[in-house]
């Protein structure tokens, strides 16, 4: 099986601070990868390097045999369509209604007719259980609802992989469940996913692979069972102990 | 600190370039007469607030410049076989207009003094007036001639002979210079000044039309030319001057000025026949029309150019960024009034831009700099996540800006933008200095025509308020419709 995403020797510096220190890894089709680890360890930066929202300082990111790091803006835009992204702070477009949020890229990027886009958007909103909010503005929705809209918006482009950047960290505890449920359904349908998360339960139940990241490197990779039941690395053990205490 | 010097040198470089292109072209050979005949028009510059020399009359709601000087100019144009075109502007701007080819001659009750003769060619003298001092009738008996004004304040038109006479010949007096005779009369009536120095026929005109005023002989020691009135031409226009002098000789021989003055007198009577503000509604309407025209066009180009300059300033391209910053800083760092004069007189040296167009260009370019800064602030106020979300969906930079960033920026800056446009309605009034007939200009015209000072001010004030208030209402409506929370 060929790798959908291949990461080779990926490094990122902000000024003099080295945030990512030569990462390697690969994601194959249908796989769910959960990236866990302490805050400030570089998890989000890593994820943002995958669709080049953050430009790596060195190293390669290859997506479906295209070396992203070598592409120009236009080529990059075409590939970004295929990599849906969900953000910690939702980032719904504040000037548009829910359905307009979902439709925007369909109309602008895929040149879909308004009718067609409407139909698709409504069915996606139905999938995340928010069809009745189609004409509401984001500001009137709860955090959980906003995040589900954001997921529908990313799914609209029919992506090959979904990147989740701590999708539940900004939510009130009672809303975490509804978002995780949507994500679990996606995984069950065979979507390839890379999820940066603090939800250990989700990682345990849904992930095929768990990558533990600390200090800009993957300190340990393995199946959920390996990582959560038999961690080898001291830093992993440390981190898990702290999480379980809390 | 190093960056600061880079900017400073950029801005200074811009200034030097501008100064370079606006340097006076070399004196051309004298083709003044041929030029006038070729274009078929004789353009006369005048400041029509000086009855009976030149002033405005209201005929069926439409205004016309009339007076002795206009009759003289008409005769000259007729003798030359060309059409007369009258350009109105403030007295101060007349000589610049002459220098920069905006007008062919200045007929505006101007005295051919030695100082002026350095930069202007004058025709023969067509009229000899005397210098009088206008005073309040209630002060009659207090003042007898110039020597009564020792230690007092007197007024005169800025840049005029009367102004320098007052400065030089009245001991310890304060001479207040104002641009418009109508403002000087207001100053006199409110005792900001105790007398206004002006030429005898003008003073006579005010006394005839305003019962609260009277005049005394100034008894000034008049030097060469200071009692005379002549027509001004661009330096080196010998052929045109010689031709015009033939007409002046005829005027002198046939004593035509007498008829012209009578003519002017009858106009002044029709003028003062009905001095209600309603009678001058047409004047004000025209002023409002021009003020709105200038504002609307300037708002449009202000936004368009403002967006461009804001994007330049935000650009990662060093050259674009530098140009954007230099433009914004330079325009914000110089007064609008100077920019208006620069476009009209400075750039006008090379291309002939009409006053209205010059005014619109200057106001638009000025507004663009302020709008650019407002827009830049607006763009920066949109959360970075909005851009990232759009880019992650495959939208290009341009699409992201148009669909996501700009609409949100616009909403955030709407109140500031509205503020800018409201002040544009008011600040556009500066174009009146180059003779654009906006509301302020028309206000002065009505003051001159009716010999009333305060009533036109009140009318103009109310009209400005109606305009700005309506705009605020419209802007508020759109602000509400953009609110989504």
XYZ file of C-alpha atoms in Angstrom:
731
model
C 0.000 0.000 0.000
C 1.351 3.410 -0.979
C 1.508 6.185 1.544
C -1.011 8.970 1.186
C 1.157 11.386 3.155
C 4.868 10.992 3.644
C 6.855 13.218 5.964
C 10.625 13.253 5.611
C 13.034 15.045 7.897
C 10.551 17.854 8.498
C 11.900 20.825 10.465
C 10.434 24.173 11.367
C 12.040 27.126 13.046
C 10.357 30.297 14.263
C 13.252 32.711 14.414
C 15.842 30.897 16.494
C 13.378 28.538 18.118
C 13.377 25.088 16.602
C 9.828 23.795 16.948
C 10.042 20.675 14.772
C 13.284 18.743 14.704
C 13.463 16.409 11.735
C 10.162 14.510 11.816
C 9.501 11.386 9.788
C 6.311 9.449 9.299
C 3.716 8.224 6.850
C -0.056 8.030 6.708
C -1.737 5.478 4.505
C -5.234 5.585 3.076
C -8.003 4.927 5.579
C -5.694 5.267 8.557
C -6.579 7.346 11.614
C -3.519 8.875 13.282
C -3.841 10.591 16.629
C -1.042 12.942 17.637
C -0.832 13.416 21.408
C 1.620 15.054 23.721
C 2.152 17.982 26.082
C 1.320 21.530 25.056
C 4.100 23.371 23.276
C 5.484 20.145 21.881
C 4.915 21.156 18.270
C 1.756 19.098 17.511
C -0.204 21.922 15.896
C 2.783 23.197 13.973
C 3.338 19.701 12.642
C -0.270 19.454 11.474
C -0.160 22.908 9.860
C 2.969 21.879 7.984
C 1.027 19.060 6.336
C -1.059 21.427 4.207
C 1.620 24.084 4.260
C -0.324 26.675 6.226
C 3.059 26.768 7.909
C 6.014 26.643 5.541
C 8.566 24.064 6.740
C 12.109 25.343 7.163
C 13.487 22.123 5.675
C 12.405 18.619 4.828
C 9.695 17.254 2.572
C 5.958 16.687 2.748
C 4.599 14.442 -0.008
C 0.858 14.116 -0.558
C -0.450 11.601 -3.102
C 2.943 11.574 -4.823
C 3.111 15.391 -5.017
C 5.955 17.005 -3.154
C 4.022 19.914 -1.567
C 7.130 21.714 -0.450
C 8.178 22.131 -4.090
C 4.872 23.469 -5.480
C 3.841 26.996 -6.351
C 0.741 28.708 -4.883
C -1.695 27.691 -7.628
C -0.702 24.028 -7.551
C -0.824 24.138 -3.786
C -4.386 25.523 -3.813
C -5.520 22.536 -5.880
C -4.045 20.044 -3.426
C -5.308 21.881 -0.357
C -8.864 21.177 -1.528
C -8.147 17.527 -0.939
C -6.892 18.081 2.611
C -9.779 19.208 4.778
C -8.810 21.037 7.944
C -10.693 21.633 11.187
C -9.357 24.210 13.630
C -9.394 24.519 17.381
C -11.227 27.845 17.173
C -13.623 26.709 14.396
C -12.826 29.695 12.161
C -16.251 29.793 10.585
C -16.544 32.819 8.284
C -18.298 35.341 10.497
C -19.788 37.271 7.595
C -21.667 34.278 6.180
C -24.554 32.073 7.229
C -23.948 28.430 8.030
C -24.909 27.234 4.564
C -22.865 29.982 2.900
C -19.868 28.795 4.894
C -20.282 25.288 3.535
C -20.990 26.439 -0.020
C -18.254 29.043 -0.448
C -15.454 26.805 -1.680
C -17.862 24.666 -3.729
C -18.904 27.693 -5.720
C -15.592 29.555 -5.783
C -13.133 26.713 -6.130
C -15.106 23.857 -7.668
C -17.244 26.224 -9.788
C -20.348 24.318 -8.771
C -23.732 25.857 -9.617
C -25.563 27.478 -6.720
C -28.353 24.887 -6.816
C -26.003 21.951 -6.756
C -23.934 23.495 -3.989
C -27.062 24.135 -1.941
C -28.144 20.529 -2.219
C -24.752 19.170 -1.265
C -24.370 21.631 1.598
C -27.755 20.714 3.040
C -27.010 16.997 2.934
C -23.677 17.601 4.688
C -25.367 19.730 7.334
C -27.810 16.891 7.766
C -24.896 14.523 8.262
C -23.630 16.631 11.187
C -27.207 17.148 12.435
C -27.499 20.870 11.772
C -29.724 21.223 8.741
C -32.171 23.447 10.619
C -29.369 25.962 11.337
C -28.571 26.488 7.658
C -29.557 30.152 7.631
C -28.176 31.099 11.038
C -24.990 33.122 11.454
C -22.071 31.442 13.268
C -22.209 33.866 16.180
C -25.631 32.493 17.167
C -24.406 28.870 17.383
C -22.860 27.030 20.327
C -19.212 25.999 20.079
C -20.116 22.370 19.421
C -22.489 23.371 16.639
C -19.898 25.664 15.104
C -17.328 22.903 15.073
C -19.756 20.495 13.412
C -20.426 23.121 10.724
C -16.673 23.480 10.288
C -16.406 19.748 9.739
C -19.239 19.838 7.190
C -17.485 22.744 5.458
C -14.256 20.754 5.162
C -16.110 17.632 4.002
C -17.860 19.580 1.248
C -14.695 19.579 -0.804
C -14.720 15.768 -0.685
C -11.201 15.621 0.760
C -8.959 12.555 0.740
C -7.700 13.302 4.220
C -9.016 15.333 7.153
C -6.669 17.217 9.474
C -8.029 18.026 12.938
C -6.178 20.573 15.075
C -7.386 20.025 18.653
C -11.009 20.177 17.507
C -12.508 19.883 20.991
C -10.078 21.932 23.075
C -12.091 25.150 22.862
C -15.410 23.472 23.686
C -17.397 23.352 26.883
C -17.200 19.792 28.253
C -20.837 18.992 27.482
C -20.267 19.687 23.786
C -17.166 17.579 23.296
C -19.224 14.442 22.792
C -21.254 15.645 19.830
C -18.118 16.614 17.913
C -16.269 13.400 18.724
C -19.314 11.448 17.601
C -19.182 13.100 14.169
C -15.472 12.355 13.948
C -15.960 8.739 14.946
C -18.636 8.310 12.260
C -16.180 9.703 9.725
C -13.516 7.250 10.808
C -15.980 4.389 10.574
C -16.762 5.422 7.002
C -13.088 4.976 6.168
C -11.905 8.590 6.095
C -8.160 9.083 6.413
C -7.585 11.337 9.426
C -4.745 13.016 11.282
C -6.020 14.250 14.639
C -4.115 16.375 17.123
C -6.013 15.822 20.353
C -6.053 15.726 24.120
C -9.011 13.306 24.126
C -7.256 10.129 25.200
C -10.478 8.138 25.071
C -10.969 9.032 21.440
C -7.359 8.181 20.633
C -7.678 4.835 22.376
C -10.921 3.828 20.644
C -10.558 5.275 17.161
C -6.878 5.595 16.260
C -4.956 3.043 14.256
C -1.721 4.704 15.267
C -0.871 7.044 18.119
C 2.109 9.351 17.714
C 3.413 10.831 20.941
C 5.132 14.121 20.363
C 7.326 16.092 22.746
C 10.059 18.672 22.250
C 9.623 18.763 18.497
C 10.157 15.058 17.905
C 7.993 11.931 17.825
C 9.185 10.357 21.041
C 7.149 7.218 20.455
C 4.791 5.774 17.863
C 2.609 2.721 18.100
C -0.876 1.262 18.294
C -3.134 2.649 21.023
C -2.515 -0.441 23.025
C 1.255 -0.121 22.806
C 1.210 3.556 23.741
C -1.434 3.551 26.446
C -0.831 0.087 28.005
C 2.872 -0.491 27.468
C 4.640 2.821 26.884
C 8.393 2.413 26.529
C 9.587 5.984 26.475
C 9.951 7.740 29.837
C 8.462 10.939 28.495
C 5.374 9.056 27.308
C 5.004 7.430 30.695
C 5.395 10.804 32.402
C 2.799 12.439 30.183
C 0.252 9.670 30.560
C 0.705 9.605 34.313
C -0.050 13.316 34.506
C -3.096 12.991 32.236
C -4.525 10.145 34.296
C -3.989 12.023 37.546
C -6.059 14.917 36.299
C 16.195 53.823 13.740
C 17.805 52.804 10.493
C 14.360 52.062 9.117
C 13.247 55.546 10.002
C 15.958 57.061 7.862
C 15.069 54.821 4.964
C 11.522 56.159 5.145
C 12.612 59.714 5.564
C 14.816 59.507 2.498
C 12.005 57.864 0.516
C 9.597 60.638 1.400
C 12.165 63.352 0.745
C 12.960 61.705 -2.570
C 9.302 61.949 -3.482
C 9.242 65.638 -2.584
C 12.329 66.389 -4.648
C 10.811 64.588 -7.622
C 7.603 66.547 -7.295
C 9.510 69.783 -6.972
C 11.543 68.855 -10.031
C 8.590 68.262 -12.286
C 6.891 71.413 -11.146
C 9.835 73.715 -11.815
C 8.953 76.624 -14.072
C 9.459 75.960 -17.759
C 11.776 78.400 -19.530
C 10.266 81.633 -20.746
C 8.882 81.029 -24.214
C 9.016 83.528 -27.046
C 6.171 86.046 -27.067
C 3.309 84.371 -28.895
C 0.692 85.725 -26.485
C -1.428 87.509 -29.083
C -1.189 84.704 -31.615
C -2.142 82.171 -28.942
C -5.289 84.027 -27.911
C -6.350 84.491 -31.541
C -5.638 80.870 -32.347
C -7.753 79.426 -29.542
C -10.437 82.039 -30.161
C -11.012 82.773 -26.488
C -9.750 85.390 -24.088
C -9.826 84.055 -20.550
C -10.287 86.683 -17.875
C -9.516 85.934 -14.236
C -11.397 87.914 -11.628
C -12.516 87.871 -8.024
C -16.171 88.918 -8.264
C -16.671 90.367 -4.818
C -15.686 93.901 -5.548
C -18.621 95.956 -6.761
C -18.817 97.926 -8.946
C -15.662 96.493 -10.580
C -16.914 92.932 -10.574
C -19.638 91.141 -8.692
C -22.320 88.522 -9.143
C -25.920 89.146 -10.075
C -28.797 86.822 -9.692
C -30.870 86.686 -12.793
C -33.785 84.282 -12.560
C -31.827 82.191 -10.094
C -28.760 82.010 -12.329
C -25.637 83.898 -11.415
C -23.545 86.037 -13.698
C -20.374 88.003 -13.226
C -20.975 91.635 -14.118
C -19.406 95.034 -13.427
C -17.160 97.636 -14.988
C -14.255 95.215 -15.438
C -16.477 92.726 -17.236
C -17.657 95.423 -19.647
C -14.054 96.395 -20.291
C -13.047 92.783 -20.901
C -15.994 92.344 -23.244
C -14.880 95.302 -25.288
C -11.321 94.009 -25.466
C -12.477 90.555 -26.558
C -14.713 92.116 -29.179
C -11.857 94.275 -30.475
C -9.638 91.195 -30.689
C -12.387 89.244 -32.397
C -12.421 86.446 -29.809
C -14.866 85.095 -27.242
C -14.604 86.204 -23.602
C -14.440 83.511 -20.931
C -14.699 84.540 -17.289
C -12.964 82.502 -14.585
C -13.772 83.292 -10.979
C -11.292 82.748 -8.181
C -10.039 84.378 -5.021
C -8.007 87.572 -5.425
C -5.012 85.810 -3.932
C -5.010 83.147 -6.629
C -5.243 85.507 -9.598
C -1.542 86.083 -10.180
C -0.708 82.394 -9.818
C -3.453 81.614 -12.311
C -1.868 84.105 -14.696
C 1.566 82.592 -14.243
C 0.315 79.050 -14.799
C -1.673 79.805 -17.962
C -5.040 79.336 -16.293
C -6.086 82.790 -17.484
C -4.879 85.156 -20.210
C -5.456 88.342 -18.255
C -6.505 89.570 -14.844
C -9.163 92.266 -14.737
C -10.023 92.593 -11.100
C -9.621 96.161 -9.988
C -5.887 95.560 -9.760
C -3.396 98.368 -9.251
C -0.146 98.256 -11.274
C 2.341 98.691 -8.441
C 6.111 98.406 -8.956
C 6.165 95.211 -6.901
C 3.562 93.559 -9.090
C 5.228 94.844 -12.242
C 8.164 92.590 -11.460
C 6.094 89.528 -12.262
C 3.210 90.916 -14.311
C 2.906 93.034 -17.468
C 0.256 95.724 -17.109
C -1.856 97.490 -19.696
C -2.319 101.228 -19.606
C -4.403 102.490 -16.714
C -8.126 102.314 -17.457
C -9.465 103.818 -14.287
C -8.279 106.078 -11.485
C -10.102 105.581 -8.235
C -9.165 106.852 -4.832
C -8.621 104.968 -1.594
C -11.405 105.302 0.925
C -12.118 103.840 4.320
C -15.474 102.306 5.028
C -16.761 102.729 8.601
C -19.897 102.058 10.595
C -22.353 104.953 10.364
C -22.608 105.034 14.170
C -18.898 105.861 14.282
C -19.295 108.859 11.987
C -17.445 111.748 13.539
C -14.971 109.488 15.331
C -12.922 108.863 12.213
C -11.823 111.412 9.630
C -9.001 109.855 7.651
C -6.249 107.280 7.997
C -4.722 109.082 10.978
C -7.838 108.446 13.048
C -6.960 104.762 13.030
C -3.700 105.000 14.952
C -3.719 102.124 17.473
C -6.890 100.720 15.957
C -7.637 97.702 13.835
C -8.489 98.113 10.173
C -9.246 95.522 7.516
C -8.273 95.067 3.892
C -8.331 92.338 1.265
C -5.322 90.013 1.542
C -2.727 90.655 -1.131
C -4.245 94.012 -2.054
C -2.777 97.500 -2.297
C -5.104 98.602 0.463
C -3.534 96.029 2.740
C -0.033 97.350 2.283
C -1.228 100.950 2.509
C -2.731 100.180 5.875
C 0.425 98.404 7.060
C 2.742 101.180 5.982
C 0.815 104.342 6.539
C -1.242 103.904 9.683
C 0.922 104.025 12.755
C 0.596 101.217 15.298
C -2.461 99.824 13.620
C -3.343 96.189 13.220
C -4.278 95.413 9.642
C -6.489 92.378 9.386
C -6.278 90.682 6.003
C -9.253 88.662 4.814
C -9.820 87.115 1.427
C -13.325 88.350 0.776
C -14.704 91.860 0.989
C -17.934 90.389 2.322
C -16.048 88.936 5.297
C -14.377 92.285 5.888
C -17.763 93.975 6.036
C -18.869 91.403 8.600
C -15.739 92.099 10.607
C -16.490 95.824 10.434
C -20.071 95.431 11.589
C -19.036 93.260 14.514
C -16.257 95.751 15.371
C -13.471 93.269 14.829
C -12.072 96.103 12.761
C -13.053 99.763 12.895
C -12.573 100.525 9.207
C -12.102 98.738 5.897
C -9.779 100.242 3.324
C -11.072 99.868 -0.223
C -11.246 101.668 -3.494
C -13.616 104.539 -3.684
C -16.124 103.096 -6.172
C -16.376 99.894 -4.169
C -16.806 101.741 -0.923
C -19.462 103.865 -2.592
C -21.264 100.699 -3.696
C -21.408 99.375 -0.156
C -22.551 102.698 1.269
C -25.307 102.882 -1.343
C -26.533 99.422 -0.506
C -26.092 99.207 3.234
C -27.622 101.932 5.365
C -25.464 101.158 8.391
C -22.220 102.061 6.592
C -20.557 105.259 5.536
C -17.201 106.200 4.069
C -14.399 108.677 4.581
C -11.463 109.722 2.440
C -8.376 107.838 3.427
C -5.875 110.604 2.582
C -3.197 108.034 1.873
C 0.043 109.078 0.227
C -0.314 107.207 -2.986
C 2.757 106.105 -4.887
C 3.110 105.140 -8.491
C 0.199 103.071 -9.674
C -1.424 102.837 -6.291
C -4.375 104.922 -7.320
C -4.758 103.294 -10.670
C -6.413 100.250 -12.069
C -4.982 98.264 -14.965
C -5.171 94.874 -16.620
C -2.544 92.283 -15.743
C -0.868 89.927 -18.220
C 1.718 87.192 -18.031
C 5.272 88.565 -18.096
C 6.506 88.822 -21.670
C 3.116 89.199 -23.331
C 4.120 92.399 -25.144
C 2.172 91.679 -28.309
C -1.057 91.042 -26.441
C -0.553 94.065 -24.158
C 0.027 96.357 -27.130
C -3.128 95.164 -28.816
C -5.175 95.533 -25.627
C -3.786 99.045 -25.072
C -5.511 100.129 -28.281
C -8.831 99.202 -26.684
C -7.852 100.922 -23.434
C -7.027 104.088 -25.386
C -10.492 104.054 -26.904
C -12.078 103.499 -23.500
C -10.114 106.450 -22.186
C -10.878 108.718 -25.139
C -14.574 107.999 -25.193
C -14.801 107.990 -21.396
C -16.510 104.615 -21.554
C -15.920 103.801 -17.889
C -18.648 106.281 -17.024
C -21.166 104.189 -18.966
C -19.769 101.004 -17.544
C -20.131 102.263 -13.987
C -23.691 103.306 -14.668
C -24.327 99.858 -16.060
C -22.835 98.286 -12.932
C -24.950 100.554 -10.745
C -28.149 99.354 -12.347
C -27.118 95.735 -11.781
C -26.460 96.496 -8.161
C -29.964 97.880 -7.795
C -31.528 94.733 -9.241
C -29.349 92.772 -6.885
C -30.508 94.510 -3.759
C -34.089 94.618 -4.917
C -34.769 91.266 -3.325
C -32.260 90.056 -0.774
C -34.219 87.252 0.851
C -32.293 83.996 1.042
C -35.113 82.280 -0.810
C -34.445 84.482 -3.814
C -30.937 82.995 -3.877
C -32.069 79.383 -3.560
C -30.583 78.698 -6.977
C -27.139 79.794 -5.739
C -27.299 77.495 -2.760
C -28.683 74.636 -4.839
C -25.776 74.941 -7.237
C -23.368 74.960 -4.305
C -24.948 71.887 -2.749
C -24.866 70.198 -6.158
C -21.146 70.754 -6.585
C -20.338 69.851 -2.991
C -22.238 66.568 -3.412
C -20.664 65.897 -6.797
C -17.153 66.386 -5.431
C -17.914 64.287 -2.359
C -19.535 61.377 -4.204
C -16.782 61.067 -6.797
C -14.084 61.500 -4.155
C -15.628 58.853 -1.922
C -15.688 56.437 -4.864
C -12.078 56.990 -5.866
C -11.050 57.352 -2.242
C -12.239 53.812 -1.529
C -10.863 52.369 -4.758
C -7.415 53.946 -4.356
C -7.561 53.450 -0.603
C -7.871 49.690 -1.077
C -4.976 49.710 -3.528
C -2.719 51.746 -1.242
C -3.693 49.645 1.785
C -2.816 46.446 -0.097
C 0.434 48.004 -1.258
C 1.311 48.900 2.296
C 0.460 45.369 3.465
C 2.360 43.814 0.559
C 5.425 41.673 1.192
C 6.994 43.189 -1.922
C 9.431 45.768 -0.554
C 8.999 48.219 -3.443
C 5.192 48.214 -3.324
C 5.253 48.448 0.443
C 7.671 51.389 0.301
C 5.617 53.251 -2.293
C 2.453 52.676 -0.294
C 3.986 53.961 2.923
C 5.594 56.960 1.211
C 2.342 57.979 -0.461
C 0.252 57.652 2.672
C 2.723 59.450 4.901
C 3.314 62.259 2.432
C -0.331 62.949 1.719
C -1.252 62.797 5.392
C 1.672 65.060 6.180
C 0.646 67.954 3.934
C -2.466 70.141 4.094
C -5.322 69.474 1.690
C -5.316 73.131 0.730
C -1.760 72.889 -0.592
C -2.599 69.683 -2.436
C -5.535 71.385 -4.146
C -3.331 74.273 -5.217
C -0.588 71.881 -6.293
C -2.891 69.929 -8.581
C -4.523 73.004 -10.066
C -1.554 75.323 -10.438
C 1.421 72.955 -10.220
C 0.384 70.038 -12.394
C -1.692 72.536 -14.360
C 1.580 73.866 -15.773
C 1.853 70.770 -17.915
C -1.694 69.641 -18.501
C -4.613 71.984 -18.354
C -6.942 70.515 -15.757
C -10.176 72.425 -15.102
C -10.720 73.662 -11.565
C -13.512 71.217 -10.764
C -11.497 68.229 -11.987
C -8.426 69.448 -10.105
C -10.487 69.758 -6.956
C -11.911 66.271 -7.334
C -8.476 64.790 -8.059
C -6.901 66.459 -5.042
C -9.717 65.567 -2.651
C -9.832 61.953 -3.939
C -6.086 61.481 -3.627
C -6.150 62.994 -0.170
C -9.051 60.864 0.996
C -7.372 57.746 -0.439
C -4.495 58.100 2.009
C -6.799 58.257 5.016
C -9.077 55.505 3.708
C -6.006 53.329 3.057
C -5.017 53.554 6.710
C -8.550 52.780 7.858
C -8.720 49.780 5.529
C -5.304 48.554 6.608
C -6.506 48.630 10.199
C -9.638 46.773 9.141
C -7.737 44.050 7.341
C -5.441 43.570 10.321
C -8.479 43.325 12.592
C -9.779 40.188 10.842
C -8.590 37.117 12.743
C -5.826 35.153 11.049
C -7.869 31.965 11.429
C -10.389 33.269 8.889
C -7.701 33.426 6.229
C -6.291 30.055 7.218
C -9.697 28.413 7.023
C -10.267 29.834 3.545
C -6.819 28.847 2.327
C -7.236 25.340 3.720
C -10.354 24.995 1.551
C -8.309 25.756 -1.542
C -9.350 29.385 -2.014
C -6.680 31.542 -3.606
C -5.269 34.623 -1.930
C -7.489 36.895 -3.990
C -10.642 34.851 -3.413
C -9.922 34.783 0.299
C -9.515 38.545 0.384
C -12.663 39.225 -1.593
C -15.046 36.761 0.026
C -13.793 36.495 3.575
C -11.361 39.182 4.713
C -12.664 42.306 3.007
C -16.362 41.940 3.958
C -15.384 41.488 7.592
C -12.853 44.294 7.463
C -15.498 46.551 5.949
C -17.884 45.811 8.771
C -15.228 46.569 11.373
C -14.162 49.847 9.815
C -17.604 51.067 8.781
C -17.933 53.665 11.567
C -14.447 55.051 10.867
C -15.095 55.049 7.146
C -18.400 56.839 7.683
C -16.604 59.436 9.738
C -14.167 60.006 6.899
C -16.962 60.519 4.378
C -18.877 62.886 6.607
C -15.776 64.989 7.037
C -15.183 64.812 3.288
C -18.445 66.695 2.707
C -17.115 69.465 4.897
C -13.458 69.400 3.875
C -14.273 69.466 0.175
C -15.105 73.128 0.772
C -11.409 73.877 0.398
C -11.805 73.652 -3.393
C -13.532 77.026 -3.290
C -10.082 78.636 -3.260
C -9.527 77.635 -6.868
C -12.943 78.904 -7.876
C -14.996 75.717 -7.793
C -18.534 76.845 -7.078
C -19.213 74.568 -4.136
C -21.403 75.551 -1.208
C -18.769 77.670 0.526
C -18.017 79.525 -2.674
C -21.714 80.164 -3.273
C -22.118 81.305 0.303
C -19.557 84.043 -0.348
C -21.249 84.871 -3.622
C -24.576 85.386 -1.895
C -22.918 87.478 0.796
C -21.434 89.714 -1.868
C -24.600 89.951 -3.884
C -26.960 90.699 -1.020
C -24.652 92.744 1.214
C -25.864 90.439 3.982
C -23.246 88.700 6.058
C -24.872 86.404 8.567
C -28.015 85.036 6.920
C -26.132 83.182 4.137
C -23.828 81.625 6.760
C -26.824 80.240 8.613
C -28.342 78.868 5.430
C -25.076 77.190 4.424
C -24.634 75.781 7.912
C -28.095 74.216 7.821
C -27.480 72.826 4.331
C -24.183 71.249 5.414
C -25.879 69.734 8.401
C -28.692 68.281 6.312
C -26.121 66.682 4.006
C -23.943 65.208 6.748
C -26.901 64.094 8.838
C -28.563 62.303 5.914
C -25.287 60.565 5.135
C -24.948 59.455 8.760
C -28.449 57.995 8.621
C -27.690 56.062 5.449
C -24.402 54.783 6.897
C -26.118 53.672 10.101
C -28.648 51.751 8.074
C -25.897 49.766 6.355
C -24.045 49.275 9.610
C -27.124 47.589 11.069
C -27.554 45.371 8.029
C -23.965 44.130 8.349
C -24.331 43.140 11.988
C -24.595 39.372 12.327
C -24.354 38.892 16.037
